[in-house]
Each structure stands twice: as C-alpha cells, then as structure tokens.
Coordinates of C-alpha atoms and ligand atoms in Angstrom, one line a residue:
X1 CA 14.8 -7.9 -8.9
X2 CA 17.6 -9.6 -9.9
X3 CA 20.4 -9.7 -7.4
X4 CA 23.4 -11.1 -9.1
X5 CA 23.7 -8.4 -12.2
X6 CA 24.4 -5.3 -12.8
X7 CA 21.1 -2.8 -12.8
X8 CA 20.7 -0.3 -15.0
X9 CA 18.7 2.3 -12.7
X10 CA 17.2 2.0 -9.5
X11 CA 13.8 1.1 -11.1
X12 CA 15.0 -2.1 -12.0
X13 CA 15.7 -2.6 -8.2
X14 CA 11.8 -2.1 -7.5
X15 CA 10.3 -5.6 -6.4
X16 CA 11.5 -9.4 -5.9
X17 CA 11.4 -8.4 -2.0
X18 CA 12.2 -11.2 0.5
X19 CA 9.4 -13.5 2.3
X20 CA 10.1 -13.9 5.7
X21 CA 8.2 -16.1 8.5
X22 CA 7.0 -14.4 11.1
X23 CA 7.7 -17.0 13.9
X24 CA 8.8 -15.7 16.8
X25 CA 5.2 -13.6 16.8
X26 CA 3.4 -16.9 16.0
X27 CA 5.2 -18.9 18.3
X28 CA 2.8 -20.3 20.6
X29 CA 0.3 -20.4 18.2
X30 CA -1.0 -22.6 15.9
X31 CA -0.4 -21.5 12.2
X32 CA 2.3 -19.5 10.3
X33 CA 2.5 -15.9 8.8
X34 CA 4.5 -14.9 5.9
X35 CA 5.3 -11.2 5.2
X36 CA 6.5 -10.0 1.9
X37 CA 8.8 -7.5 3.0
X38 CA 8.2 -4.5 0.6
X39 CA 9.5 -2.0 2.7
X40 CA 12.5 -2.8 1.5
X41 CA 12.0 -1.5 -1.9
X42 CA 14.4 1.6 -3.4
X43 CA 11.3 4.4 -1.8
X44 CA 10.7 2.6 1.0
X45 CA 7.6 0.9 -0.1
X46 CA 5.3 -1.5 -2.1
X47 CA 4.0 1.9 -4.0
X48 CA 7.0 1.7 -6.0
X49 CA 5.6 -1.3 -7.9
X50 CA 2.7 1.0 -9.1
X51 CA 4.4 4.1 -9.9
X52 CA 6.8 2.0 -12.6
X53 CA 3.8 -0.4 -14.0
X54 CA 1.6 2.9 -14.7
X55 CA 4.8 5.2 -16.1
X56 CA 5.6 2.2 -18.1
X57 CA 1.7 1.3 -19.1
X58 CA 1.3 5.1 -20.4
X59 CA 4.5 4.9 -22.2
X60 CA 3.3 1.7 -24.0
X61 CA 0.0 3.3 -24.7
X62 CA 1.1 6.7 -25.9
X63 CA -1.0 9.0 -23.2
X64 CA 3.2 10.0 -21.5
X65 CA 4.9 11.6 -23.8
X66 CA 8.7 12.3 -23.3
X67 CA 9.0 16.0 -20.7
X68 CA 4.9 15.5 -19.9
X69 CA 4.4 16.3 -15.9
X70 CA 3.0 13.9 -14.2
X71 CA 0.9 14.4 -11.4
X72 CA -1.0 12.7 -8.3
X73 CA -2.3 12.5 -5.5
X74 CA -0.6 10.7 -3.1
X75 CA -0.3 10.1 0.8
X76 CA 3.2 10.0 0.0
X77 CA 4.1 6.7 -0.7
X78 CA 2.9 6.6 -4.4
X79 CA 4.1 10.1 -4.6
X80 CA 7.7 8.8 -3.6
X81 CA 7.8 6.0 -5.9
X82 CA 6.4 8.6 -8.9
X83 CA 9.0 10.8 -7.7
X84 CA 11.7 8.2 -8.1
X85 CA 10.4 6.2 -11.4
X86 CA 9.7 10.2 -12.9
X87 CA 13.0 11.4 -12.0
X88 CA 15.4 8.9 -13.9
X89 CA 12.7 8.8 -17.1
X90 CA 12.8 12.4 -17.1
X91 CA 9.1 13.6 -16.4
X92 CA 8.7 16.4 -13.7
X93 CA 6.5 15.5 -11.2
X94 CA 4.2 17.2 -8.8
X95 CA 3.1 15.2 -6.1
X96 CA -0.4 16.6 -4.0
X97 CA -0.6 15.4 -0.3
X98 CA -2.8 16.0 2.9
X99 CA -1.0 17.6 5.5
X100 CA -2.8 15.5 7.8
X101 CA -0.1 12.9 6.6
X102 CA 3.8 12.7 8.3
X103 CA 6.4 15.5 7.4
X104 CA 8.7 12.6 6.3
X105 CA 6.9 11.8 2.8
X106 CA 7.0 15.6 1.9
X107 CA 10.5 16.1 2.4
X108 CA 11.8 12.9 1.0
X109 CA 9.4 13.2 -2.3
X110 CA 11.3 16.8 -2.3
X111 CA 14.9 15.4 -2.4
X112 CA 14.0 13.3 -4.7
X113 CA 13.3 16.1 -7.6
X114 CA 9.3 15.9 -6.8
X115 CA 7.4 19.7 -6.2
X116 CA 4.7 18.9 -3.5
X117 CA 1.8 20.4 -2.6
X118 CA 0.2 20.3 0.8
X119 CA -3.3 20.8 1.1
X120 CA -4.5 21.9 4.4
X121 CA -6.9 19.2 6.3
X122 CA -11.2 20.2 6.7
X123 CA -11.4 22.5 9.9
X124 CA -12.3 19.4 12.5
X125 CA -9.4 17.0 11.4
X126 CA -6.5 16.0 12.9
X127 CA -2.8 15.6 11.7
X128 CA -1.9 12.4 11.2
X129 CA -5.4 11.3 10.9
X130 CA -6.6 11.8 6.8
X131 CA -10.5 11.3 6.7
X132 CA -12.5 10.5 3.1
X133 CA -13.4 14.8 3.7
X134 CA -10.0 15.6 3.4
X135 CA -8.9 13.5 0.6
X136 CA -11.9 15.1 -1.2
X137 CA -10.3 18.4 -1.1
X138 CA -6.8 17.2 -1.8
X139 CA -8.9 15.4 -4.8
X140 CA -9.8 18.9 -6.1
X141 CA -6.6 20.3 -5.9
X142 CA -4.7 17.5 -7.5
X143 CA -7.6 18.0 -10.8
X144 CA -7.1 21.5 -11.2
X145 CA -3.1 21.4 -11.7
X146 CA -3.5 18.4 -14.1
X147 CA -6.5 21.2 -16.4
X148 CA -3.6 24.2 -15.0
X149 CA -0.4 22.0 -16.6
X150 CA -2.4 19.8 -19.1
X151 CA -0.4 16.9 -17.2
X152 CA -0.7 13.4 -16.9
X153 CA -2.3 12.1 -14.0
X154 CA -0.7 8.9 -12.4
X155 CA -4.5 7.9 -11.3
X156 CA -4.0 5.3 -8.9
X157 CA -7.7 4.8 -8.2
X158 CA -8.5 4.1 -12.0
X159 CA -5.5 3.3 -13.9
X160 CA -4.7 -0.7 -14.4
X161 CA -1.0 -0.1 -13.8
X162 CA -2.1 -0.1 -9.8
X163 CA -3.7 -3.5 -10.1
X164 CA -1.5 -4.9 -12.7
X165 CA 1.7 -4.2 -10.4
X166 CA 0.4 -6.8 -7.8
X167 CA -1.3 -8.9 -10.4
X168 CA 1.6 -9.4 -12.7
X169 CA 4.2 -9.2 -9.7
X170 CA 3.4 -9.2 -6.4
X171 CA 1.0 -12.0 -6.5
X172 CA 3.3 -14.3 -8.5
X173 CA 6.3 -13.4 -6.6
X174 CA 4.2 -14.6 -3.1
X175 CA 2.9 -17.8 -4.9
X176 CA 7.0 -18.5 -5.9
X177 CA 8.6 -17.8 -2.7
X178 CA 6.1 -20.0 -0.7
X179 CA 6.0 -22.9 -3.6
X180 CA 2.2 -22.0 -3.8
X181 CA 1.7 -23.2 0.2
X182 CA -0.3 -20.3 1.4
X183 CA -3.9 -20.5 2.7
X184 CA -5.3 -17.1 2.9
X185 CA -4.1 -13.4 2.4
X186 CA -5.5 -10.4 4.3
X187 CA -4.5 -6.5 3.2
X188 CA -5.4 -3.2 4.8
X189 CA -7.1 -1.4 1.7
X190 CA -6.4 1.9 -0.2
X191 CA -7.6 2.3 -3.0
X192 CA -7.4 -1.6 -2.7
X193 CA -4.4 -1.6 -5.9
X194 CA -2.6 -4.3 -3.7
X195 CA -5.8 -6.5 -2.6
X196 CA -7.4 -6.9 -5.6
X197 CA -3.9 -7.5 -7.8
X198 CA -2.7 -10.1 -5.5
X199 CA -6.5 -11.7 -4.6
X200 CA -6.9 -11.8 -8.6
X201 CA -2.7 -13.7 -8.9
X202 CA -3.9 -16.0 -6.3
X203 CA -7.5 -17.3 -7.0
X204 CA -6.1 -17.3 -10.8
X205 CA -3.4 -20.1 -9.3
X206 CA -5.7 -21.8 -6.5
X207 CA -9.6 -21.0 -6.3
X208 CA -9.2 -22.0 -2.5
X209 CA -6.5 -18.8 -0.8
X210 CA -8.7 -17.3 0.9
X211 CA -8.8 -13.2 0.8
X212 CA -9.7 -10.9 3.3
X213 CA -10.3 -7.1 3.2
X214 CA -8.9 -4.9 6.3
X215 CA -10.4 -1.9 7.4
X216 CA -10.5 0.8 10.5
X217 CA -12.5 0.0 13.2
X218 CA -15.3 2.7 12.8
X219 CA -14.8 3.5 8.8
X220 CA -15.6 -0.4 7.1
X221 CA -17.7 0.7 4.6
X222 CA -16.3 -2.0 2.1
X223 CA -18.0 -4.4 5.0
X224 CA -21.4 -2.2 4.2
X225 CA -20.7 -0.6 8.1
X226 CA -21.4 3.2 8.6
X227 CA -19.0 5.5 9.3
X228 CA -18.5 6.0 13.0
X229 CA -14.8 7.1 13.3
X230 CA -13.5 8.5 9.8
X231 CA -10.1 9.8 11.4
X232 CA -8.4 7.0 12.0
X233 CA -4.6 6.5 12.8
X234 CA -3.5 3.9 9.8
X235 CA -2.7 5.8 7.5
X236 CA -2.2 5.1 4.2
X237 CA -5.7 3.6 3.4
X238 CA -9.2 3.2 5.2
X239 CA -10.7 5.7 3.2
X240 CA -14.2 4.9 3.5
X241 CA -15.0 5.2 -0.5
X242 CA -17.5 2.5 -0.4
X243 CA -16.8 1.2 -4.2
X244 CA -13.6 0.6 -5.2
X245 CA -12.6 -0.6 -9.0
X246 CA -10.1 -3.0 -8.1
X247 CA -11.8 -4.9 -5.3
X248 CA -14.0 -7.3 -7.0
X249 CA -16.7 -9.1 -4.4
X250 CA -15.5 -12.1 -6.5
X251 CA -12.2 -11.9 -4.4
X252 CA -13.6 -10.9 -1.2
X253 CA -13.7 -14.0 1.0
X254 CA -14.1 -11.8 4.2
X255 CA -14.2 -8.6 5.6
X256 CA -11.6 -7.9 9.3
X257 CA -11.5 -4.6 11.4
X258 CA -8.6 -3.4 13.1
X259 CA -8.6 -0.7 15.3
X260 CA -5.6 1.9 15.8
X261 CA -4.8 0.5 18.8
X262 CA -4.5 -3.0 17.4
X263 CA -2.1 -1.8 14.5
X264 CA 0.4 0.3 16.5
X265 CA 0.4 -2.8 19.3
X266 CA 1.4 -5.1 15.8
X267 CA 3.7 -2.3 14.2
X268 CA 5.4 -2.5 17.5
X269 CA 5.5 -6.0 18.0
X270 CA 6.9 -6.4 14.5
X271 CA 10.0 -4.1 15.1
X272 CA 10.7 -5.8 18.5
X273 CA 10.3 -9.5 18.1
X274 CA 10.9 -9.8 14.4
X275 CA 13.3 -7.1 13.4
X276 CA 10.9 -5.8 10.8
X277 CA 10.5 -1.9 10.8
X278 CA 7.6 -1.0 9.3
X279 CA 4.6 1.1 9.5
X280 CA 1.0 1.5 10.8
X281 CA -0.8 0.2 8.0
X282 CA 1.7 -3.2 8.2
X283 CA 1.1 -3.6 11.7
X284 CA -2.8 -3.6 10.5
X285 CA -2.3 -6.3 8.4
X286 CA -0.4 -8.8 11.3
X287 CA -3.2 -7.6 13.3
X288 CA -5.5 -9.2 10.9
X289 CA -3.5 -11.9 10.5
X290 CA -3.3 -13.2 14.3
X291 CA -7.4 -12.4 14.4
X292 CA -7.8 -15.2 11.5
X293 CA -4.8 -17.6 12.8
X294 CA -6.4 -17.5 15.9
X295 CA -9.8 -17.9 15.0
X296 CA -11.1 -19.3 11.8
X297 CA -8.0 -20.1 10.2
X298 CA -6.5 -21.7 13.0
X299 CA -3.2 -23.8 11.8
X300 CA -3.3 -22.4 8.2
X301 CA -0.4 -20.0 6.5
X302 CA -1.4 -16.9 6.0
X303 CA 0.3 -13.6 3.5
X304 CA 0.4 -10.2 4.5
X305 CA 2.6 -7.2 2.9
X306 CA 4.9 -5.3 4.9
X307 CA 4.1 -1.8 2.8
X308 CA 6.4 0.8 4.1
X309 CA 8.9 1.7 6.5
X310 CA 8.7 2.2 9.8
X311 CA 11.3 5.2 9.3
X312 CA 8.2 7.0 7.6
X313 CA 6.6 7.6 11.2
X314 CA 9.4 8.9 13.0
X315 CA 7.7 12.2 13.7
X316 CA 4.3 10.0 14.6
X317 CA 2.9 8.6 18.1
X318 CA 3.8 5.2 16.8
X319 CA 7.5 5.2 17.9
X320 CA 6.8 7.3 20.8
Ligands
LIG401 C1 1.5 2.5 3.8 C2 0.4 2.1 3.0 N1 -0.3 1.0 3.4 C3 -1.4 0.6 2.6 C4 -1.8 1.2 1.5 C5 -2.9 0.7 0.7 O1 -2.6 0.0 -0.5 P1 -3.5 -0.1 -1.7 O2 -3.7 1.3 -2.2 O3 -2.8 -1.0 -2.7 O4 -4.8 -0.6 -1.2 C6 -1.0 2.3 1.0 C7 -1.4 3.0 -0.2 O5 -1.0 4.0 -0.5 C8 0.1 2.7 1.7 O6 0.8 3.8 1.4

C-alpha cells in the first residue's frame, strides 16, 4: 500500500502492513520475532489479500463477469474481505459460515453489503470450536447455492489467487522489510493459502528460511498424527484435511503443535506486552515461535503473521 498518495478505493489500501519486533516478549531470550502485522488491513485481516488476488485473477481470466455473485465459504475472514473487494467491483456476494464461528464476522460481513448464511454445527459440536465434520456440511451448503445461482465461487482451497496473494505479496513484502534477515517462518495452517505463498517467496529468495507448519494439539494430521481433539479453540484453520494443494512437502521444514491453551496464553501476551490486538490463531503462531526460539532455533529471527483482530473475539473466552 502506498501511504503518501491518494487511493482510489479501499482495495488499494489492502497490504504493505507494518513489521514490528516483538521484543519486549523476547526479551530475556535469545533470538528475535518479527510480526507482519495484517490485522491491520481495511477487513481486519490478512484474508483481504486473497479475496482481491482471486476477484482480480477471475477478472483477468474471464470466469467473473461484471454483476456475477460470488460466493464462498468462509470462517468469516475471507468472507469479509470478499464482502469488501465484491462490494466496490460491484458483484453481490453471499458468504456461507459455521455458526460454530464468532457473531462478529456475521454481522460485520452484513454491513458490509454481504448476505450470509449460517449453517448450523453437527449435533456434538461446540460454538466457537469448527471441526473438519462441520466444515463438511457448510461445504455442501456453500456447492448447492453456487448450482442454485450459477455463481462464482471464490474457492479458497483450489484457486491460485490464495497462494499467489502471499506469493506475489506477502512473502516479498517480509523479505523487504527485514532486508532478507529472517531465519525461519512458522504459520498456523488453513487451507495453508498463507504457508505455502510465503514458504514458496522465501525458499525462491534463500533455500536456507526455514518453514514450519502449525497445527492444534490433537488434530496435526499435516504431521501424519490422528485426530484426537477435532474441536479445537483456534479458529480460523486446523482443519484436519490431511492434503492440502498449497502446502508442498518441498516447503515443509517442520511440523509444531500448539494447544488452545498455548494460543490464548500468546494472544494474551501479545495485547499486553506488545500492544498488538489480535486473535487466537496469531497468538498460535507466537506460540510457535517461542517453541523454536527457545529450542532449535535458539538466537535466530524468526516471521510469523498477525492474521486478524483481536476485536473479532470479543464475544469469545479469549478476552474473558
Ligand atoms: C484468523 C485466521 N488465521 C489463520 C488462517 C489460516 O490461513 P490460511 O488459510 O492462509 O492457511 C485463517 C484463514 O482463514 C484465518 O482466518
């Protein structure tokens, strides 16, 4: 994003987020952690970079035609950013969720022109905890109103536009801001969009960054681990699909488990010490983080993403 200028909408305000050390957390110990602050992007979160490179990769490939709805499935934060990029190009959008995931996403993809639709959780699960079951069924739901509409659908497991948002931007903009002095990366994995963009920007650069893979203690089935605990509290990935398209093992240095303990101790941490409001799934990733700084990685610089605001939770156990 450029800073100095005038923009022409708010999707040209989506990326060039700061990169802020994380030293107060990493004080007494021995190596640094850099977060990419993409909470601060116009929806609130790094899924804004996605919904603009796969509007914009449709557009330059013909399949979005002008007035086409687009739909997706979304735990909101893909469905906000869709909700903003739609709005000002002029596509409605329908945005499917979980309900399992926080009343905040649903009402602020409302506002922002979006018509959402919840999909009740499998009898068994909790709210704020979305299992691979329940996704399923918001799966089904999200392919019958694309047959029902003959709409577009924003896939953000399959389409490039997910991994070419981090590969063309995200990645670079890390390697920029830190003059190319990183060691590793580590990122708590959705449909893995962010890990697999990034891993590919940085390996492409320097062979040696290391990149690891996060997942919920109990559901790391990218680690080949069974499923123990599917309902998990991060939300926003850790869906135990056990293949994902844009995580190449060629990327994968490592695999780390956080548990929801550990992330809501980090999301906590980050707000207090650092200033940095941000949610669950970010506090996963500093949890990460300190595991590698303080073990194998000891006095090496490690990335993370900050991937959406804290505000998002508000209604959630993790402010409480
Ligand atoms: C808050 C949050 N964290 C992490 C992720 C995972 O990112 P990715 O899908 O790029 O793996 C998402 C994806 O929706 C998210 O919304």
């Amino acid at each position: 994003m450029r800073r100095d200028q005038i923009l022409a909408s708010v999707i040209d305000a989506i990326g060039g987020t700061p990169l802020v050390e994380l030293s107060r957390i990493t004080r007494h110990l021995d190596g640094r952690v850099l977060a990419k602050l993409d909470y601060l992007n116009p929806g609130f979160s790094k899924k804004d970079r996605i919904a603009r490179q796969i509007i914009e990769d449709a557009e330059a490939e013909g399949t979005l035609k002008p007035g086409r709805t687009v739909v997706e499935l979304t735990s909101g934060n893909t469905g906000t950013g869709l909700a903003i990029v739609c709005g000002i190009r002029g596509y409605p959008f329908v945005a499917v969720m979980s309900r399992g995931n926080s009343l905040e996403r649903a009402r602020m993809m409302s506002a922002l022109g979006a018509e959402v639709v919840l999909v009740d959780q499998l009898s068994g699960s909790e709210p704020g905890r979305v299992s691979g079951g329940d996704l399923e069924l918001v799966e089904q739901v999200t392919e019958k109103i694309v047959r029902e509409r003959n709409a577009f659908r924003a896939d953000q497991f399959r389409l490039r536009g997910n991994f070419r948002a981090h590969y063309l931007h995200t990645g670079p903009e890390i390697l920029r801001q830190s003059r190319g002095q990183i060691d590793a990366f580590c990122d708590f994995v959705g449909t893995g969009g962010t890990f697999g963009g990034c891993a590919a920007a940085f390996k492409e650069r320097n062979p040696g960054i290391q990149c690891f893979v996060v997942e919920p203690e109990g559901a790391a089935v990218l680690a080949g681990e069974p499923v123990r605990a599917p309902n998990h509290r991060i939300q926003g990935g850790g869906y135990a699909i056990p293949e994902l398209e844009f995580v190449k093992p060629e990327y994968v240095d490592g695999y780390l488990k956080v548990s929801d303990g550990e992330a809501v101790h980090a999301a906590r941490r980050l707000a207090k010490e650092e200033g940095i409001f941000a949610g669950f799934s970010s506090g996963a990733n500093l949890a990460a983080a300190l595991q590698l700084i303080q073990g194998p990685l000891k006095g090496k610089t490690l990335a993370i993403m900050i991937c959406d605001s804290g505000l998002k939770y508000l209604s959630t156990e993790l402010w409480i």
